[in-house]
PDB file of C-alpha atoms (C1' of nucleotides) in Angstrom:
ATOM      1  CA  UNK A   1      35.960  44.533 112.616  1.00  0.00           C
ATOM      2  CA  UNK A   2      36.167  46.080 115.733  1.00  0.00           C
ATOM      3  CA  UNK A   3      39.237  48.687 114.984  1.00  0.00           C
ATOM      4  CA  UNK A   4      38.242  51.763 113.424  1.00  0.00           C
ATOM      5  CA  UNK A   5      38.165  51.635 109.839  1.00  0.00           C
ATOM      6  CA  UNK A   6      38.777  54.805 108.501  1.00  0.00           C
ATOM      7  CA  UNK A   7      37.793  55.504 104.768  1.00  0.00           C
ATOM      8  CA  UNK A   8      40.981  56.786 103.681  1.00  0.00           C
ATOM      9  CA  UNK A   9      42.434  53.797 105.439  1.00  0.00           C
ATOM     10  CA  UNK A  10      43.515  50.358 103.366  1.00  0.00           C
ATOM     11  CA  UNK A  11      45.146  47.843 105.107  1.00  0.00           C
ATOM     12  CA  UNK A  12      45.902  49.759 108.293  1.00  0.00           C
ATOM     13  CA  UNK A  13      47.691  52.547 106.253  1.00  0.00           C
ATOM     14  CA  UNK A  14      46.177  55.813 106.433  1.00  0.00           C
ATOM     15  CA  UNK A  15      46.773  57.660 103.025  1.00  0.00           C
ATOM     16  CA  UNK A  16      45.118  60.997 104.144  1.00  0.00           C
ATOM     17  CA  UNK A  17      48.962  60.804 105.655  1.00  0.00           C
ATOM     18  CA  UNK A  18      52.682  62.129 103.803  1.00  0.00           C
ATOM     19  CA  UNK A  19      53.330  60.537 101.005  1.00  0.00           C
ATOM     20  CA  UNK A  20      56.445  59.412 102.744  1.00  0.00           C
ATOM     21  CA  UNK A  21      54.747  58.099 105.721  1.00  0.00           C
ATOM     22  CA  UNK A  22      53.689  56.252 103.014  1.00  0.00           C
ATOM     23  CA  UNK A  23      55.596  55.258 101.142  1.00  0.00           C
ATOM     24  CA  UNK A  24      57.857  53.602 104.251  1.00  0.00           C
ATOM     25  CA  UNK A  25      54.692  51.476 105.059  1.00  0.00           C
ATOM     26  CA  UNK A  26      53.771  50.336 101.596  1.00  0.00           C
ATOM     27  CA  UNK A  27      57.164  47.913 102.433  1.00  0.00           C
ATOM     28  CA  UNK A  28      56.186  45.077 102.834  1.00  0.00           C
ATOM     29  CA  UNK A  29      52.618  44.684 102.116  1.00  0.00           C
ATOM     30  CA  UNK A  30      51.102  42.771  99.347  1.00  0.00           C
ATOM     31  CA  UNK A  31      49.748  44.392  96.653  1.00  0.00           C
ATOM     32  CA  UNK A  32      47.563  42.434  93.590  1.00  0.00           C
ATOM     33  CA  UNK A  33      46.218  42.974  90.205  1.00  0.00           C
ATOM     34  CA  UNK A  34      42.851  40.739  89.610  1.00  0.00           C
ATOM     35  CA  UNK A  35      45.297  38.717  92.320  1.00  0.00           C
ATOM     36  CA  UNK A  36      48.155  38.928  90.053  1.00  0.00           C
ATOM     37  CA  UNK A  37      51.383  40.614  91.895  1.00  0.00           C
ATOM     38  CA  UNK A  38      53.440  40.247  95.010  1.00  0.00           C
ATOM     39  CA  UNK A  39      55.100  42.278  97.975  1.00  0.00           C
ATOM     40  CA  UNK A  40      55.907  45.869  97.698  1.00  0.00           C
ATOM     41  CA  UNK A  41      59.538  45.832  98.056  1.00  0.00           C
ATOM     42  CA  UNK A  42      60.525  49.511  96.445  1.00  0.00           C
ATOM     43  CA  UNK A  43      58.385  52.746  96.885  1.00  0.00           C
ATOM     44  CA  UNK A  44      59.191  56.577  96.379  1.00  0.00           C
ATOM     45  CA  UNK A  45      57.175  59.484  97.895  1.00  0.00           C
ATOM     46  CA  UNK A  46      56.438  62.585  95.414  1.00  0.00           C
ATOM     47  CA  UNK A  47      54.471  65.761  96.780  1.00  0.00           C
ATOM     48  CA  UNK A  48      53.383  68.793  95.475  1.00  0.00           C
ATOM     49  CA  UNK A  49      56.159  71.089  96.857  1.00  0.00           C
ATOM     50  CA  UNK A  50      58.252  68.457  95.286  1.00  0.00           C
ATOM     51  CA  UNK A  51      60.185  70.394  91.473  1.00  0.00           C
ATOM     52  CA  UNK A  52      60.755  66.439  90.788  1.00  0.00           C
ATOM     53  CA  UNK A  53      56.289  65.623  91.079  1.00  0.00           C
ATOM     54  CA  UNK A  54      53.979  65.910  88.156  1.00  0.00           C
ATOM     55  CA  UNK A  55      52.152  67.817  91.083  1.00  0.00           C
ATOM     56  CA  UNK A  56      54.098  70.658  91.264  1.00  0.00           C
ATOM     57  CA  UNK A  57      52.715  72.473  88.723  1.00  0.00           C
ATOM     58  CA  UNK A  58      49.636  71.932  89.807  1.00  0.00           C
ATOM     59  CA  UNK A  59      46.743  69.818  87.617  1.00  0.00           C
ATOM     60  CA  UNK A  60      46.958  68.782  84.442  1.00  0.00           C
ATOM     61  CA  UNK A  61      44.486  66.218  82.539  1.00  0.00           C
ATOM     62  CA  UNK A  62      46.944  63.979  82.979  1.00  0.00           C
ATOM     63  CA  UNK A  63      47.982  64.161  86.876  1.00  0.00           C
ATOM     64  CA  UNK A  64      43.996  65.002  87.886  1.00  0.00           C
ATOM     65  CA  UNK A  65      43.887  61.653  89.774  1.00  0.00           C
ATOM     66  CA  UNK A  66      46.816  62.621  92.342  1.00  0.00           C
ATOM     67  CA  UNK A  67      45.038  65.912  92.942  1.00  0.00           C
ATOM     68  CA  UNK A  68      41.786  63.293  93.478  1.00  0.00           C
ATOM     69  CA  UNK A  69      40.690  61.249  96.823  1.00  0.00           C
ATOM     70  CA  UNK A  70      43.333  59.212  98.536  1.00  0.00           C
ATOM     71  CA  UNK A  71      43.744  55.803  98.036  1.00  0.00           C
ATOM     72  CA  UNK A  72      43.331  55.431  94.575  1.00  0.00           C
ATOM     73  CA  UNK A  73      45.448  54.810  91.841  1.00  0.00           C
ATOM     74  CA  UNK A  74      47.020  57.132  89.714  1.00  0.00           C
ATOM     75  CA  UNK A  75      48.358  55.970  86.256  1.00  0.00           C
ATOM     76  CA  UNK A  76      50.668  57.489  83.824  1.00  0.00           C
ATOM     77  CA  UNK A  77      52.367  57.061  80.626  1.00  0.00           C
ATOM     78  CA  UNK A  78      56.332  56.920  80.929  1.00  0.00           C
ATOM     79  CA  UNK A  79      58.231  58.151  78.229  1.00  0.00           C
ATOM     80  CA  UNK A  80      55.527  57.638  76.067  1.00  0.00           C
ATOM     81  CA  UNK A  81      56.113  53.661  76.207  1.00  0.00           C
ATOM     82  CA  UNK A  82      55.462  52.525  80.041  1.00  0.00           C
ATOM     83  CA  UNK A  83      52.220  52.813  82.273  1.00  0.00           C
ATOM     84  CA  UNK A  84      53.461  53.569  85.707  1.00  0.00           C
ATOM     85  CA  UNK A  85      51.541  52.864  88.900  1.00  0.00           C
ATOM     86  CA  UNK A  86      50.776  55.702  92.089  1.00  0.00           C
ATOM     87  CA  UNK A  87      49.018  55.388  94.639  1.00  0.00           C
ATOM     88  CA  UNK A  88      47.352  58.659  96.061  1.00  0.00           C
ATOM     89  CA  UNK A  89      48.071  59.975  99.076  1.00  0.00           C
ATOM     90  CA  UNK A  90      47.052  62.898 101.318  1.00  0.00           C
ATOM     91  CA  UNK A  91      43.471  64.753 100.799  1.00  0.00           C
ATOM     92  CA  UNK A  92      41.703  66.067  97.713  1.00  0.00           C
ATOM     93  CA  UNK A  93      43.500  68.956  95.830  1.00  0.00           C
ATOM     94  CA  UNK A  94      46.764  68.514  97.733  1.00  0.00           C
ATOM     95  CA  UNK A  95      48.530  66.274  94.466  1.00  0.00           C
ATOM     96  CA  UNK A  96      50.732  63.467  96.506  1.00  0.00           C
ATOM     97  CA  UNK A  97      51.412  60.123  96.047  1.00  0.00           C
ATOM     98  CA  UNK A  98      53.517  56.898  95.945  1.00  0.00           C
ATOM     99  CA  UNK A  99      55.139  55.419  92.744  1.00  0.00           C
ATOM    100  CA  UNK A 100      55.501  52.107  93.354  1.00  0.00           C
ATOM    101  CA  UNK A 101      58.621  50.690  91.830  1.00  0.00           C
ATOM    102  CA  UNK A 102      59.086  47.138  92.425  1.00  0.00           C
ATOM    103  CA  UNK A 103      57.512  43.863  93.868  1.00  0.00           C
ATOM    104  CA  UNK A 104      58.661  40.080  95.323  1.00  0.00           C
ATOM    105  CA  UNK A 105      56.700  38.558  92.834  1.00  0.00           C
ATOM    106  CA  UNK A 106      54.748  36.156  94.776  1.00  0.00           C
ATOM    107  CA  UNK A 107      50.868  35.421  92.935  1.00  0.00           C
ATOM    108  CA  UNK A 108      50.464  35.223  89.312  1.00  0.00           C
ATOM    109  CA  UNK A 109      53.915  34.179  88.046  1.00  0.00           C
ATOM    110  CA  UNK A 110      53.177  32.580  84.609  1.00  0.00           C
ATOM    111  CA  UNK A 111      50.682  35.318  84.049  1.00  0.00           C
ATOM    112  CA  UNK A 112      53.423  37.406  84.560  1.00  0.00           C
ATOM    113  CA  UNK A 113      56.389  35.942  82.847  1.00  0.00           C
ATOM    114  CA  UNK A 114      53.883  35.733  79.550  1.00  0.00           C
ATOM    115  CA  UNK A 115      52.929  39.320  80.117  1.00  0.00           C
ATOM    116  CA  UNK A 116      56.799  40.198  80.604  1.00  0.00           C
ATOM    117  CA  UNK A 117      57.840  37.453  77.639  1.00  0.00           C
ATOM    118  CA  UNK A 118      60.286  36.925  80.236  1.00  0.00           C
ATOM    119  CA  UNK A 119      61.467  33.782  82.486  1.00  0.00           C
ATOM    120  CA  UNK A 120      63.829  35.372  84.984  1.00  0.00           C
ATOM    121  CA  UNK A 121      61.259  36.308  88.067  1.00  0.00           C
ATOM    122  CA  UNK A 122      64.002  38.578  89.617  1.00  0.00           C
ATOM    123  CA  UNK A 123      63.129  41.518  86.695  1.00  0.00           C
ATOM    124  CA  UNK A 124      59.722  40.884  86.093  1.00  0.00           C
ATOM    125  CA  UNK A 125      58.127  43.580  88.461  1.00  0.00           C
ATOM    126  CA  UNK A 126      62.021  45.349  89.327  1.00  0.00           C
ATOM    127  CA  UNK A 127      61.239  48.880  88.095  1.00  0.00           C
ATOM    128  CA  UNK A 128      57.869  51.109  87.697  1.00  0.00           C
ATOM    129  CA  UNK A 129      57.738  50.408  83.709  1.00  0.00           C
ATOM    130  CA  UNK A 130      58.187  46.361  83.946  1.00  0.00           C
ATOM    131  CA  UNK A 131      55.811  46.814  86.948  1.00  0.00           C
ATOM    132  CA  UNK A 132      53.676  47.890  85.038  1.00  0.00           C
ATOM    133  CA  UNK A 133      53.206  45.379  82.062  1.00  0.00           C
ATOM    134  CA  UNK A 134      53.734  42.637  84.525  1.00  0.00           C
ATOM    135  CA  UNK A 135      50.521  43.741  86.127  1.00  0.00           C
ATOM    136  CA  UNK A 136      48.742  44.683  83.272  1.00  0.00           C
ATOM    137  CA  UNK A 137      48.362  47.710  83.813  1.00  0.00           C
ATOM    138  CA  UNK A 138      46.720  50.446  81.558  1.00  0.00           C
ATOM    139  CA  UNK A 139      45.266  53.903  81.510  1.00  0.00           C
ATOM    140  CA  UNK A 140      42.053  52.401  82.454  1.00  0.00           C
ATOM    141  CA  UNK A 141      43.202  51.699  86.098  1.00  0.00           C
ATOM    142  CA  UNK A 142      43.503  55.060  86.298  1.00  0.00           C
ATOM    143  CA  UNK A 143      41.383  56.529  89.445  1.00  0.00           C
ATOM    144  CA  UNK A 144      40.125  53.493  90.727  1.00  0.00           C
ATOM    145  CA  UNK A 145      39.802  52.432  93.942  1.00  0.00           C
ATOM    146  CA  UNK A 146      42.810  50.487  96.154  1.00  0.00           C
ATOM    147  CA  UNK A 147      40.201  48.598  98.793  1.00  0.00           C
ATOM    148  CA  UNK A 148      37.956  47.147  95.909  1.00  0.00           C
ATOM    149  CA  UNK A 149      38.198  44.912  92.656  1.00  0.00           C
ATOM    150  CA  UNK A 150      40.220  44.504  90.830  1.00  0.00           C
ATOM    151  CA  UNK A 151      42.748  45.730  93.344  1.00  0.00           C
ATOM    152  CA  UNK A 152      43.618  44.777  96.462  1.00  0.00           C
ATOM    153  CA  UNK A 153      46.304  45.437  99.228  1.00  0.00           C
ATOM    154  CA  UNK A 154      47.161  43.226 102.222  1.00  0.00           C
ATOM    155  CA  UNK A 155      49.085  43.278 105.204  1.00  0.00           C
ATOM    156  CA  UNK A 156      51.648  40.878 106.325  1.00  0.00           C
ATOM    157  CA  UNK A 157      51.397  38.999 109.119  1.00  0.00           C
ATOM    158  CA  UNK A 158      52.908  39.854 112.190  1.00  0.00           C
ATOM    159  CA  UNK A 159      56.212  39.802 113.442  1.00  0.00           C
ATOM    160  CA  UNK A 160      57.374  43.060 110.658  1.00  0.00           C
ATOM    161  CA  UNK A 161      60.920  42.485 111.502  1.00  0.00           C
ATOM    162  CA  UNK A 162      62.437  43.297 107.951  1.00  0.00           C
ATOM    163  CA  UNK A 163      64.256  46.781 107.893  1.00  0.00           C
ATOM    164  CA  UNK A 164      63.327  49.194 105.413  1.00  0.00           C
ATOM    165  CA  UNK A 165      66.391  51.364 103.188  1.00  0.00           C
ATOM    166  CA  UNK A 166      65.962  55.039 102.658  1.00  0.00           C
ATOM    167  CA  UNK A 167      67.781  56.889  99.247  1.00  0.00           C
ATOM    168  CA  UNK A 168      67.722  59.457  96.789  1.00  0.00           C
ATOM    169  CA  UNK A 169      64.870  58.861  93.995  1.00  0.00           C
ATOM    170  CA  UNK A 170      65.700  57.479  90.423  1.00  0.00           C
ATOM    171  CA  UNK A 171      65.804  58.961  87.647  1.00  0.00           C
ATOM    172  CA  UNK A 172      64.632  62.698  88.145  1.00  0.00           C
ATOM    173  CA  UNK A 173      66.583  65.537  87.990  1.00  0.00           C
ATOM    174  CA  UNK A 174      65.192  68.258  90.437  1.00  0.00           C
ATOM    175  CA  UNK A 175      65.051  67.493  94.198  1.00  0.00           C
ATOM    176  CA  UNK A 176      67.638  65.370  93.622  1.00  0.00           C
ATOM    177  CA  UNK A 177      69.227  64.727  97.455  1.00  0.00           C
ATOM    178  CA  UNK A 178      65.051  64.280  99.314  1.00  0.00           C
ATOM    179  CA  UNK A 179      65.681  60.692 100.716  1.00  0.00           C
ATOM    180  CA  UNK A 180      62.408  59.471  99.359  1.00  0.00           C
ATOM    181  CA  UNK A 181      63.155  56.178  97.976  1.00  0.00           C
ATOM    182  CA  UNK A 182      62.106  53.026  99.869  1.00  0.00           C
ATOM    183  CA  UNK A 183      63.403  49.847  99.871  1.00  0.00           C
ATOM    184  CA  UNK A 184      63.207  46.491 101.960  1.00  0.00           C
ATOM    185  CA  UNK A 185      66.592  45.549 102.886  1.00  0.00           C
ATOM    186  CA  UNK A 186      68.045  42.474 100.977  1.00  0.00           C
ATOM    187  CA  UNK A 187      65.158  41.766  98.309  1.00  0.00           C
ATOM    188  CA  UNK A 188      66.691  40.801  95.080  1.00  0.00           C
ATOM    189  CA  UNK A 189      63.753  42.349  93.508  1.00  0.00           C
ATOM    190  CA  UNK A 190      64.924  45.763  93.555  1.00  0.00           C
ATOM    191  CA  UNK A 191      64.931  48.228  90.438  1.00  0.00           C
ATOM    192  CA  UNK A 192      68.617  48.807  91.779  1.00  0.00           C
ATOM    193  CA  UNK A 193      70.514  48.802  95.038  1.00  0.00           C
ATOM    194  CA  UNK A 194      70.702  50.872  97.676  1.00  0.00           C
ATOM    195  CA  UNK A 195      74.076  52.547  98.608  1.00  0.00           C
TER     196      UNK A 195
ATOM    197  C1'  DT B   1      80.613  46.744  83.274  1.00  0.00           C
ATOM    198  C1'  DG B   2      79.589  50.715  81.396  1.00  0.00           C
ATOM    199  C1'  DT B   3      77.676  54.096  77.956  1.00  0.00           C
ATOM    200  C1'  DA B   4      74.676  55.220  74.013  1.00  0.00           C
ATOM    201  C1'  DT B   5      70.257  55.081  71.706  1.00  0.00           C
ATOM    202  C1'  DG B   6      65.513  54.289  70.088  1.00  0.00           C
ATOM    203  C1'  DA B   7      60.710  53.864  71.178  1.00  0.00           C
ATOM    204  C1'  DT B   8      56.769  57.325  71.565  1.00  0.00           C
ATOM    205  C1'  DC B   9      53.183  60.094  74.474  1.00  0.00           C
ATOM    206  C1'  DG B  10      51.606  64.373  77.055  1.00  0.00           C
ATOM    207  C1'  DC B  11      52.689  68.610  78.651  1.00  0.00           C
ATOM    208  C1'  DC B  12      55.509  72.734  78.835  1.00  0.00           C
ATOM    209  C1'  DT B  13      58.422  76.525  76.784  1.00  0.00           C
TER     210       DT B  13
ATOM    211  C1'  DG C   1      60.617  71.590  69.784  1.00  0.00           C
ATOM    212  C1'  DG C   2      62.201  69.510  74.166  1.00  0.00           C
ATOM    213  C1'  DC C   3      62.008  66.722  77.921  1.00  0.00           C
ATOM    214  C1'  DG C   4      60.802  63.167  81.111  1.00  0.00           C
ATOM    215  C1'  DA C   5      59.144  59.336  88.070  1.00  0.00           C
ATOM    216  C1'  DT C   6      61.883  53.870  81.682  1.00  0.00           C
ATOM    217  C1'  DC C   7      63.702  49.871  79.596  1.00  0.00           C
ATOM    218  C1'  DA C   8      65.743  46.784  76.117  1.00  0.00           C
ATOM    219  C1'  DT C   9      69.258  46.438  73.034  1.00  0.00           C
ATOM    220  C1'  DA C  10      73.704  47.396  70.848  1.00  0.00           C
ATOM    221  C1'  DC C  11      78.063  48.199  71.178  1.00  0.00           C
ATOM    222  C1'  DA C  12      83.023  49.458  73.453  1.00  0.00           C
ATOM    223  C1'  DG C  13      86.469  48.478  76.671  1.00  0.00           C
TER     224       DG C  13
END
DNA sequence: TGTATGATCGCCT
DNA sequence: GGCGATCATACAG
């Protein structure tokens, strides 16, 4: 193609850039598992000056991917029962990145719902944990690459004429107040609503 | 509609 | 030994 295509750049977002930068322009895009998934519709930015990140104390075995090249995934075990799903942001060393927290589902569904053992489509990707299963995620993902197989992310087609919520993140307990939840405005797919 | 609790892993104190 | 970037279930009101 004839724009630039820079390597820490998927789908016209550059993730060398804050994780809240982002974060705000994950909204909206498409994002699929072995082409299982559906549109980004809830994001939060973590960083390492951030007391709520797994960054902020700097590397650990289990955080090395966010402290790794952008635009890869990083992976982690929730309360020892969910795999979550980052995406890394910034350059390597820095430790930012984007938990994504919910999708539209749009691609996939019955692989989904069976994943899920679920029927309702409105909580089958509405939080990072269900997210997670839906997608089939595992620590395996961890570190791989957004722009190849079995990942991909895609932009929406022009006009981007949805507006996009900002609020406090879920369920941490430092850094409470940072406005660094994302939402798009009026999905029903949300982990919860904005206020 | 809200509040409590168990599941269960990795890291920190 | 405690505490999460969580979620499903069980109860009370």
């Amino acid at each position: 193609m004839l724009l630039p295509n820079f390597p820490n750049s998927v789908a016209g977002i550059d993730f060398s850039a804050a994780s809240d930068t982002v974060a705000r322009q994950l909204i909206g895009m498409r994002l699929l598992v072995h082409g299982v998934g559906g549109v980004i519709v809830e994001t939060e930015a973590y960083d390492h000056e951030d007391p709520a990140s797994h960054s902020f104390s700097g590397p650990t075995p289990r955080n090395a991917a966010m402290f790794g090249p952008p635009a890869r995934l990083y992976v982690y075990r929730s309360y020892g029962i969910h795999w979550c799903l980052n995406l890394v942001c910034r350059e390597p060393g820095h430790g930012a990145g984007v938990l994504i927290r919910a999708l539209a589902p749009t691609e996939g569904l019955e692989l989904m719902r069976a994943r899920r053992g679920l029927d309702n489509v409105r909580l089958l990707c509405a939080g990072p944990g269900r997210l997670g299963q839906a997608l089939g995620i595992d620590r395996s993902f961890n570190g791989l690459r957004l722009d190849a197989p079995p990942l991909a992310l895609i932009a929406p087609g022009p006009p981007r004429d949805f507006a996009v919520l900002t609020g406090p993140r879920i369920g941490i307990s430092k850094a409470v107040d940072r406005p660094w939840r994302f939402g798009l405005a009026g999905s029903p797919f949300l982990s919860r609503p904005f206020r």
